Coordinates of C-alpha atoms and ligand atoms in Angstrom, one line a residue:
M1 CA -57.2 37.5 51.5
T2 CA -60.2 36.1 49.8
T3 CA -60.8 33.8 47.0
T4 CA -64.6 34.4 46.4
D5 CA -65.4 35.5 43.0
P6 CA -65.2 38.5 42.0
V7 CA -68.1 40.3 42.2
P8 CA -71.5 38.4 43.9
R9 CA -72.6 36.9 41.1
G10 CA -73.7 34.1 42.8
R11 CA -77.3 34.6 44.2
P12 CA -78.8 31.6 46.0
R13 CA -80.2 29.6 42.5
S14 CA -82.8 27.1 44.8
S15 CA -85.6 29.6 44.9
G16 CA -85.4 31.3 41.0
A17 CA -88.3 30.9 38.4
H18 CA -85.7 30.4 35.5
K19 CA -83.6 26.3 35.4
C20 CA -79.6 26.4 34.2
A21 CA -79.3 24.1 31.6
R22 CA -76.0 23.9 33.1
C23 CA -76.1 22.3 36.6
G24 CA -80.1 22.1 36.5
R25 CA -80.7 24.3 39.7
M26 CA -83.7 26.7 39.8
A27 CA -81.7 30.6 39.4
A28 CA -83.4 33.3 40.2
K29 CA -81.7 35.3 37.3
I30 CA -80.2 33.4 34.0
R31 CA -77.0 35.2 33.4
V32 CA -76.7 34.1 29.2
R33 CA -78.4 32.0 27.0
W34 CA -75.7 29.4 24.9
P35 CA -77.2 26.7 22.1
E36 CA -77.5 24.8 24.9
G37 CA -79.7 26.8 27.0
A38 CA -80.5 29.1 29.9
I39 CA -77.0 30.0 32.0
C40 CA -77.0 31.2 35.3
G41 CA -74.1 33.3 36.9
I42 CA -72.0 30.5 38.6
C43 CA -72.0 28.1 35.5
F44 CA -71.4 31.2 33.7
T45 CA -68.2 32.0 35.6
N46 CA -67.0 29.0 35.5
A47 CA -67.5 28.3 32.6
L48 CA -64.8 31.0 31.8
H49 CA -62.6 29.9 33.0
I50 CA -62.0 26.8 31.4
T51 CA -59.2 26.8 28.9
G52 CA -57.3 23.5 27.2
T53 CA -57.6 22.4 24.1
C54 CA -61.4 22.3 22.0
T55 CA -61.0 18.5 21.1
L56 CA -63.5 19.2 18.4
C57 CA -61.8 21.4 16.3
G58 CA -58.1 22.0 18.8
H59 CA -58.2 25.5 19.4
E60 CA -56.0 26.2 21.8
G61 CA -57.4 29.2 24.4
L62 CA -60.8 29.5 26.5
L63 CA -63.6 26.5 26.3
P64 CA -66.8 27.8 27.7
G65 CA -68.7 25.7 25.3
R66 CA -70.1 21.6 26.2
H67 CA -70.7 18.7 23.9
D68 CA -71.4 15.2 24.8
G69 CA -70.1 16.2 28.2
A70 CA -66.7 17.9 26.7
D71 CA -65.6 21.7 27.2
V72 CA -65.2 23.5 23.3
C73 CA -64.3 26.2 22.4
R74 CA -66.9 29.4 21.5
S75 CA -67.3 29.0 17.7
C76 CA -68.1 24.3 18.2
A77 CA -70.6 25.4 20.7
G78 CA -72.2 28.5 18.7
I79 CA -71.8 31.3 21.5
S80 CA -72.1 34.6 20.1
T81 CA -71.0 35.9 23.3
N82 CA -67.9 38.5 22.8
M83 CA -65.7 36.8 24.6
T84 CA -62.3 38.9 23.9
C85 CA -60.8 42.1 25.7
D86 CA -61.1 45.0 24.2
G87 CA -57.3 46.3 25.9
C88 CA -55.2 43.1 25.7
G89 CA -57.3 41.6 23.0
V90 CA -57.0 38.1 25.0
E91 CA -60.3 35.5 25.3
A92 CA -61.5 35.9 28.5
E93 CA -64.3 36.9 30.2
R94 CA -64.9 40.8 29.9
F95 CA -64.8 41.4 33.5
R96 CA -65.4 45.7 32.9
S97 CA -66.6 48.1 29.7
G98 CA -65.2 45.5 27.9
H99 CA -61.7 45.0 29.4
C100 CA -60.9 40.9 30.7
I101 CA -60.0 41.4 34.6
R102 CA -56.8 41.8 34.1
C103 CA -56.8 45.2 32.2
V104 CA -59.3 46.4 35.2
L105 CA -56.9 45.3 37.6
H106 CA -53.9 47.6 35.9
A107 CA -56.0 50.4 35.5
D108 CA -57.4 50.4 38.6
L109 CA -53.8 49.7 40.5
S110 CA -52.0 52.2 38.1
S111 CA -54.9 55.0 39.6
V112 CA -54.4 54.5 43.1
L113 CA -51.0 54.1 43.1
Q114 CA -49.6 56.8 40.3
P115 CA -46.1 55.0 39.5
H116 CA -45.4 58.0 36.9
T117 CA -46.0 60.8 39.5
P118 CA -43.3 61.0 40.1
P119 CA -41.9 58.2 38.5
D120 CA -41.5 55.2 40.5
L121 CA -40.2 52.2 38.4
R122 CA -40.6 50.1 41.9
L123 CA -44.2 50.3 41.8
K124 CA -45.2 49.9 38.3
R125 CA -43.0 46.0 39.0
L126 CA -45.6 45.9 42.0
I127 CA -49.0 47.1 39.7
N128 CA -47.4 44.6 37.1
I129 CA -46.8 41.8 39.8
L130 CA -50.3 42.2 41.4
V131 CA -52.3 41.6 37.9
E132 CA -50.0 38.6 36.8
T133 CA -50.9 36.4 40.3
D134 CA -52.6 33.1 39.9
R135 CA -56.1 34.4 40.8
P136 CA -57.2 37.7 40.1
E137 CA -60.4 37.8 41.2
S138 CA -58.7 37.2 44.9
I139 CA -56.5 40.2 44.2
Y140 CA -59.6 42.9 43.1
T141 CA -61.0 41.2 46.3
W142 CA -58.6 42.5 48.6
K143 CA -57.7 46.0 46.7
R144 CA -61.6 47.0 47.5
S145 CA -61.1 46.1 51.3
K146 CA -60.6 49.2 53.7
A147 CA -57.2 47.5 55.0
A148 CA -55.6 47.6 51.0
N149 CA -57.7 50.8 49.6
G150 CA -55.4 52.4 53.4
L151 CA -52.4 50.5 51.4
L152 CA -52.6 51.4 48.2
A153 CA -53.5 54.5 48.5
G154 CA -51.1 55.5 50.9
L155 CA -48.2 54.3 48.6
G156 CA -49.6 55.9 45.0
A157 CA -49.1 59.2 48.0
R158 CA -45.9 58.2 48.4
D159 CA -47.0 58.5 52.2
I160 CA -45.8 55.1 53.0
S161 CA -42.5 54.3 51.5
L162 CA -42.1 50.8 50.0
T163 CA -39.5 50.0 53.1
H164 CA -40.0 47.1 55.9
L165 CA -39.6 49.5 58.5
A166 CA -43.2 51.6 57.3
F167 CA -44.9 48.4 56.7
D168 CA -43.9 47.1 59.9
A169 CA -45.1 50.7 61.0
L170 CA -49.4 50.2 59.6
P171 CA -52.1 48.0 61.6
Q172 CA -51.4 44.1 60.7
S173 CA -53.4 42.1 58.0
K174 CA -52.4 39.5 56.4
G175 CA -53.3 41.8 53.0
V176 CA -50.1 44.0 53.6
E177 CA -48.4 40.8 54.8
F178 CA -48.9 39.1 51.6
V179 CA -47.9 42.6 49.5
R180 CA -44.5 42.5 51.1
E181 CA -43.7 38.4 50.9
L182 CA -45.1 39.7 47.1
L183 CA -42.0 42.6 47.5
V184 CA -39.4 40.6 49.3
H185 CA -40.1 38.1 46.4
H186 CA -39.9 40.2 44.1
S187 CA -36.3 41.2 45.5
I188 CA -38.8 45.1 45.7
L189 CA -38.1 44.5 49.4
P190 CA -35.3 43.2 51.3
E191 CA -34.8 40.1 52.8
R192 CA -35.5 39.8 56.0
D193 CA -36.0 37.0 59.1
R194 CA -39.0 36.3 59.5
H195 CA -38.8 35.5 62.8
L196 CA -37.5 39.4 63.5
A197 CA -40.4 40.5 62.1
T198 CA -42.7 38.2 63.8
F199 CA -41.0 38.8 67.5
E200 CA -41.2 42.4 66.8
R201 CA -45.3 42.8 66.1
W202 CA -45.3 40.5 69.2
L203 CA -43.5 42.8 71.0
D204 CA -45.7 45.6 69.8
T205 CA -48.5 43.7 71.9
R206 CA -47.4 42.4 74.5
L207 CA -47.1 46.2 75.3
E208 CA -49.6 47.3 74.3
N209 CA -51.0 44.8 76.8
L210 CA -48.7 46.0 79.2
S211 CA -49.1 49.8 79.4
T212 CA -52.6 50.3 81.2
T213 CA -49.9 49.7 84.2
A214 CA -46.8 52.9 83.2
S215 CA -44.8 51.1 86.3
V216 CA -45.1 48.1 84.6
E217 CA -44.7 48.9 80.6
R218 CA -41.6 51.3 81.2
P219 CA -38.9 49.0 82.8
I220 CA -40.3 45.9 80.2
G221 CA -40.3 48.4 76.5
Q222 CA -36.9 49.6 77.8
F223 CA -35.6 46.1 78.0
G224 CA -37.4 44.7 75.3
R225 CA -36.8 47.5 72.8
W226 CA -33.4 48.6 73.1
H227 CA -31.7 45.3 74.7
H228 CA -33.4 42.6 72.5
L229 CA -34.9 44.2 69.7
R230 CA -31.8 45.8 68.7
R231 CA -29.7 43.0 69.3
L232 CA -32.0 41.0 67.1
R233 CA -31.7 43.4 64.8
T234 CA -28.3 43.3 64.8
M235 CA -27.4 39.9 64.5
S236 CA -30.7 39.7 61.4
Q237 CA -29.0 38.4 58.2
P238 CA -29.1 36.9 55.2
G239 CA -29.4 33.0 55.8
K240 CA -29.2 33.4 59.5
N241 CA -32.6 32.0 61.2
L242 CA -33.3 34.0 63.8
S243 CA -36.1 31.4 65.2
A244 CA -34.0 29.9 68.9
A245 CA -33.1 33.7 69.4
T246 CA -36.3 35.1 69.1
R247 CA -38.1 32.4 71.0
S248 CA -35.6 32.8 74.2
A249 CA -36.1 37.0 73.9
K250 CA -40.0 36.5 74.5
Q251 CA -39.4 34.2 77.3
E252 CA -37.3 36.4 78.9
I253 CA -39.6 39.6 78.4
T254 CA -42.7 37.1 79.6
E255 CA -41.0 36.6 82.7
A256 CA -39.1 39.5 83.2
S257 CA -43.1 41.2 82.4
K258 CA -44.4 38.7 85.7
F259 CA -42.1 39.2 87.9
V260 CA -42.4 43.6 87.5
T261 CA -46.5 43.0 87.6
W262 CA -45.5 40.0 91.1
L263 CA -43.6 44.2 92.2
H264 CA -46.4 45.5 91.1
E265 CA -48.9 43.8 92.2
E266 CA -47.9 41.9 95.8
H267 CA -45.4 44.9 96.6
R268 CA -47.2 47.7 95.2
I269 CA -44.0 48.9 94.0
G270 CA -42.1 50.0 90.6
F271 CA -39.1 47.8 89.4
P272 CA -36.6 51.1 90.6
D273 CA -37.9 50.3 94.0
C274 CA -37.3 46.7 93.5
R275 CA -34.8 45.0 96.1
Q276 CA -32.5 42.4 96.7
A277 CA -35.3 40.8 99.2
H278 CA -38.2 40.7 96.5
I279 CA -36.1 38.7 93.9
E280 CA -35.0 36.6 96.7
D281 CA -38.6 36.6 97.7
Y282 CA -39.8 35.6 94.0
L283 CA -37.0 33.1 92.9
S284 CA -37.8 31.1 96.1
S285 CA -41.8 30.5 95.9
G286 CA -42.0 30.0 92.9
P287 CA -41.2 27.4 89.3
S288 CA -37.2 27.5 88.0
T289 CA -38.7 29.4 84.4
R290 CA -38.1 32.5 87.6
Q291 CA -34.7 32.4 86.5
L292 CA -34.6 33.6 83.3
I293 CA -35.2 37.4 84.6
R294 CA -31.6 37.3 85.4
T295 CA -30.2 38.9 81.8
F296 CA -32.8 41.5 82.9
I297 CA -31.6 42.0 86.2
V298 CA -28.5 42.9 84.5
W299 CA -29.4 44.6 81.9
H300 CA -30.9 47.1 83.8
L301 CA -28.0 47.5 86.2
K302 CA -25.9 48.2 83.3
A303 CA -28.3 51.2 82.6
G304 CA -28.3 52.0 85.8
T305 CA -32.2 51.3 86.3
V306 CA -31.8 50.0 89.8
S307 CA -28.8 48.9 91.6
R308 CA -27.2 46.6 94.1
L309 CA -29.2 43.7 93.1
A310 CA -28.3 40.6 92.2
V311 CA -29.7 37.0 91.0
P312 CA -27.5 34.1 92.3
H313 CA -26.8 31.7 88.9
R314 CA -28.5 28.6 90.4
Y315 CA -31.2 28.6 92.7
S316 CA -32.2 25.6 94.3
E317 CA -34.5 24.1 92.4
R318 CA -36.0 21.5 95.7
K319 CA -37.7 24.2 97.9
P320 CA -35.2 24.2 101.1
L321 CA -37.5 23.0 103.7
I322 CA -37.7 22.4 107.5
T323 CA -39.5 19.6 109.6
Q324 CA -42.9 20.2 110.8
P325 CA -41.1 19.3 114.3
R326 CA -38.9 21.6 114.3
R327 CA -40.9 24.2 113.2
L328 CA -43.1 23.7 116.3
E329 CA -40.0 23.7 118.6
L330 CA -38.8 27.1 116.4
I331 CA -42.5 28.3 117.8
N332 CA -41.9 27.5 121.1
H333 CA -38.4 29.3 121.0
C334 CA -39.8 32.0 120.6
I335 CA -43.0 31.7 123.1
T336 CA -40.7 31.1 125.6
A337 CA -36.8 32.5 125.4
T338 CA -37.3 35.7 127.6
R339 CA -33.7 36.7 127.5
V340 CA -33.7 37.4 124.0
A341 CA -35.5 40.9 122.7
K342 CA -39.4 40.6 122.2
S343 CA -38.6 42.1 118.6
P344 CA -37.2 39.5 117.0
R345 CA -39.4 36.8 118.3
V346 CA -42.5 38.9 117.3
A347 CA -41.2 38.7 113.7
G348 CA -40.0 34.9 114.1
L349 CA -43.5 34.0 115.1
I350 CA -45.4 35.7 112.1
L351 CA -42.8 33.8 110.3
L352 CA -43.5 31.1 111.1
L353 CA -47.1 31.6 111.5
Y354 CA -47.8 33.5 109.0
A355 CA -45.0 32.8 106.4
Q356 CA -45.0 36.2 105.7
P357 CA -41.4 37.4 103.7
I358 CA -38.9 38.9 105.7
I359 CA -39.4 42.1 103.3
K360 CA -43.3 42.2 104.1
I361 CA -42.1 42.0 108.0
V362 CA -40.3 44.7 108.2
G363 CA -42.9 47.5 106.5
L364 CA -46.2 46.0 108.9
K365 CA -47.7 48.8 111.0
T366 CA -48.8 49.2 114.7
T367 CA -52.5 48.7 113.2
D368 CA -51.8 46.0 111.6
L369 CA -52.5 44.4 114.8
I370 CA -56.2 45.1 115.2
A371 CA -57.6 44.2 118.7
R372 CA -61.0 42.4 118.9
P373 CA -63.4 41.0 121.5
D374 CA -62.5 37.6 120.2
G375 CA -59.0 38.3 120.3
L376 CA -56.3 39.8 118.5
Y377 CA -55.7 39.7 114.8
L378 CA -53.3 40.6 111.9
K379 CA -53.9 42.2 109.3
L380 CA -51.7 40.8 106.5
G381 CA -54.4 39.5 103.0
T382 CA -57.8 40.7 103.0
T383 CA -58.6 38.9 105.8
P384 CA -57.6 39.7 109.2
A385 CA -55.9 36.6 110.7
L386 CA -56.4 35.9 114.4
I387 CA -53.0 35.4 116.6
P388 CA -53.0 32.1 118.6
E389 CA -53.9 32.4 122.0
Q390 CA -50.6 30.7 123.1
V391 CA -48.8 33.9 121.4
S392 CA -51.3 37.1 121.7
E393 CA -49.9 38.3 125.1
L394 CA -46.2 38.4 123.6
F395 CA -48.0 40.4 120.4
W396 CA -49.6 42.4 123.2
N397 CA -46.4 43.2 125.2
Y398 CA -44.4 44.0 122.1
L399 CA -46.8 46.8 121.5
R400 CA -46.9 48.1 124.7
D401 CA -42.7 48.0 124.2
R402 CA -41.6 48.3 121.2
P403 CA -37.3 48.8 121.1
N404 CA -36.3 52.1 119.2
Q405 CA -38.6 54.5 120.7
Q406 CA -36.1 57.2 122.3
T407 CA -36.8 60.8 121.5
G408 CA -37.8 61.8 117.3
N409 CA -38.9 58.0 117.1
K410 CA -41.7 58.1 119.7
N411 CA -44.6 56.7 118.7
S412 CA -42.8 55.0 115.7
A413 CA -46.3 53.2 113.4
W414 CA -43.9 51.3 112.7
L415 CA -43.9 47.7 114.5
F416 CA -40.1 47.2 113.6
P417 CA -39.0 50.4 114.1
S418 CA -35.4 51.5 113.5
T419 CA -32.6 53.0 115.5
I420 CA -32.9 56.6 112.5
A421 CA -36.1 58.2 113.5
G422 CA -39.0 57.7 111.3
Q423 CA -37.9 54.3 109.4
H424 CA -38.7 50.8 109.7
M425 CA -35.8 48.1 111.0
H426 CA -33.7 47.2 107.8
V427 CA -34.4 43.7 106.1
D428 CA -30.9 42.8 106.6
S429 CA -30.8 43.4 110.5
L430 CA -34.3 41.6 111.4
K431 CA -32.7 38.6 108.9
D432 CA -29.8 38.4 110.5
K433 CA -31.7 39.2 114.3
L434 CA -33.9 35.9 113.3
R435 CA -30.8 33.9 111.7
T436 CA -29.3 34.1 115.7
L437 CA -32.9 33.1 117.0
G438 CA -31.9 29.3 114.6
I439 CA -34.4 30.1 111.7
D440 CA -33.4 29.0 108.5
L441 CA -35.4 31.8 106.8
A442 CA -36.6 30.9 103.4
A443 CA -37.0 26.7 105.1
A444 CA -39.0 27.5 107.3
R445 CA -40.9 29.9 105.4
N446 CA -42.0 27.0 103.0
A447 CA -42.8 24.6 105.5
T448 CA -45.4 27.1 107.5
L449 CA -46.6 27.5 104.1
R450 CA -46.7 24.0 103.0
D451 CA -48.4 23.3 106.6
L452 CA -51.1 26.2 106.1
V453 CA -52.0 24.8 103.0
S454 CA -52.4 21.0 104.4
E455 CA -55.0 22.8 106.8
L456 CA -57.2 24.8 105.2
P457 CA -58.7 25.8 102.0
P458 CA -55.7 27.5 100.2
T459 CA -57.8 30.6 98.3
L460 CA -58.5 30.5 102.6
V461 CA -55.0 31.5 103.3
A462 CA -54.6 33.5 100.0
Q463 CA -56.8 35.8 101.2
A464 CA -55.6 35.7 105.2
L465 CA -51.8 35.9 104.5
G466 CA -51.9 38.1 101.4
Y467 CA -50.3 35.9 99.0
S468 CA -51.9 35.9 95.2
A469 CA -54.1 32.7 95.4
K470 CA -51.5 31.5 92.3
V471 CA -48.5 31.2 95.1
I472 CA -51.1 29.3 97.1
H473 CA -51.9 27.2 95.0
L474 CA -48.7 26.6 94.3
H475 CA -47.5 25.5 97.1
A476 CA -50.8 23.2 97.5
A477 CA -49.7 21.4 95.1
D478 CA -46.1 20.9 96.5
A479 CA -47.8 19.1 99.3
A480 CA -50.3 17.5 97.1
V481 CA -53.4 18.9 99.4
P482 CA -56.5 18.1 98.1
M483 CA -58.9 21.9 98.3
A484 CA -61.6 20.5 99.9
G485 CA -60.3 19.7 103.6
Y486 CA -61.4 22.8 105.7
I487 CA -60.7 23.2 109.3
S488 CA -60.9 27.0 110.7
A489 CA -57.9 28.9 111.1
K490 CA -59.0 29.6 114.4
T491 CA -59.0 25.3 115.3
H492 CA -55.4 25.4 113.9
F493 CA -53.7 27.6 115.0
S494 CA -54.8 26.9 118.7
S495 CA -53.5 23.4 118.3
E496 CA -51.1 23.4 121.4
P497 CA -47.5 23.8 119.5
R498 CA -45.5 20.6 120.6
S499 CA -41.6 21.6 122.2
Ligands
LIG1 ZN1 -75.8 26.9 36.3
LIG2 ZN1 -63.4 24.6 18.4
LIG3 ZN1 -57.8 42.6 28.8

């Protein structure tokens, strides 16, 4: 609501040719001539808003005149301007056609709200409430705004009913909320938890922002509306404060949105295709607030959108980590353990050198290995990463002699083919094999990431490894690494692994 004067009477006063007797400024126009002299528009309006008891005659009412610095009544000041409303007889500024502003408002609002056709007592009361507010000029200004026009015309045409639901459906504006509050205050609308109302609008905006990606918006919308909103509406009762409940609902929806966005951006999958390995990868590679996706997962499990997923109740706050010497020992083991099958050794190296999650490793294709004059590269992110010379031979040998190349699975496109034709190795199967090699998966991956970011600028690591820059910067922060300190990937990876 604006609180400006009803009509733009206050034209710039400094540039005019008429001197106002009251404020002394040069006005472009004078509004009225009173015994004290010419009065500008602003002073006129102000004068017609002064009420009290006249010091000269004791008259109670409007005191537009001045006498020895005191406000005095019309007759004592000798003012002949008519200040009586033709409608209600009240002493006030004749705002329009001889009527005071309240009479004008009443007429205008009645004509748009049509409280008699068909008769609606609540609309009649709304008109009276609006007319009797402290600042009818504000209502008059607001009434002429586009938003108010839509609301009032809708109510008048009975297209908008006097319910919270109907108000919720309107474009959000301060005016709509102002009218809603008036209606609630005067018991025309029932009390409603304002936290719930705020939450509903927040959810709408949130989903609107996500709507460009349907695969993200859908599961979040279902969770937000069918779970949280329904629950909060049931909880909403007079006297009950939903502040804490709505705050936690917002947190859970926010975290769930981040998770589903991550699935979409990092793995190019929708939520129904999410697997346990994704959840574990997500939880282990970020802050503990990620744990808040639990309710979202549990609700969708019940709804049947996803299956066979679980969120561990408490995920370790401290990230598991192996020491760098242990990591180098494992790298060496992968290179030299010739009695072990090549596939877990190659996968193990990808994990220990590039910190890739297992779910991403099993999905690698042979085309992700790129031969260039200066060496063999592995394409994980946007910039292919050079495979260190010491291990590239193993990669070459492995390419020539991949397992599970039986009839029907010949020339599989997968780097780690499954025994089942056309499929890649199962995540759990590869995990078991890596554990047999002595690799603690999450700890190894965190140690690798930490080492990578301590020697390379985080953005370069992110580009080469296909991580989002955010994840890499988090690991860099963990390792307390300054962002500078550039050492080329080649230098780093060429260093002799210690055993
Ligand atoms: Zn003036
Ligand atoms: Zn008087
Ligand atoms: Zn009147």
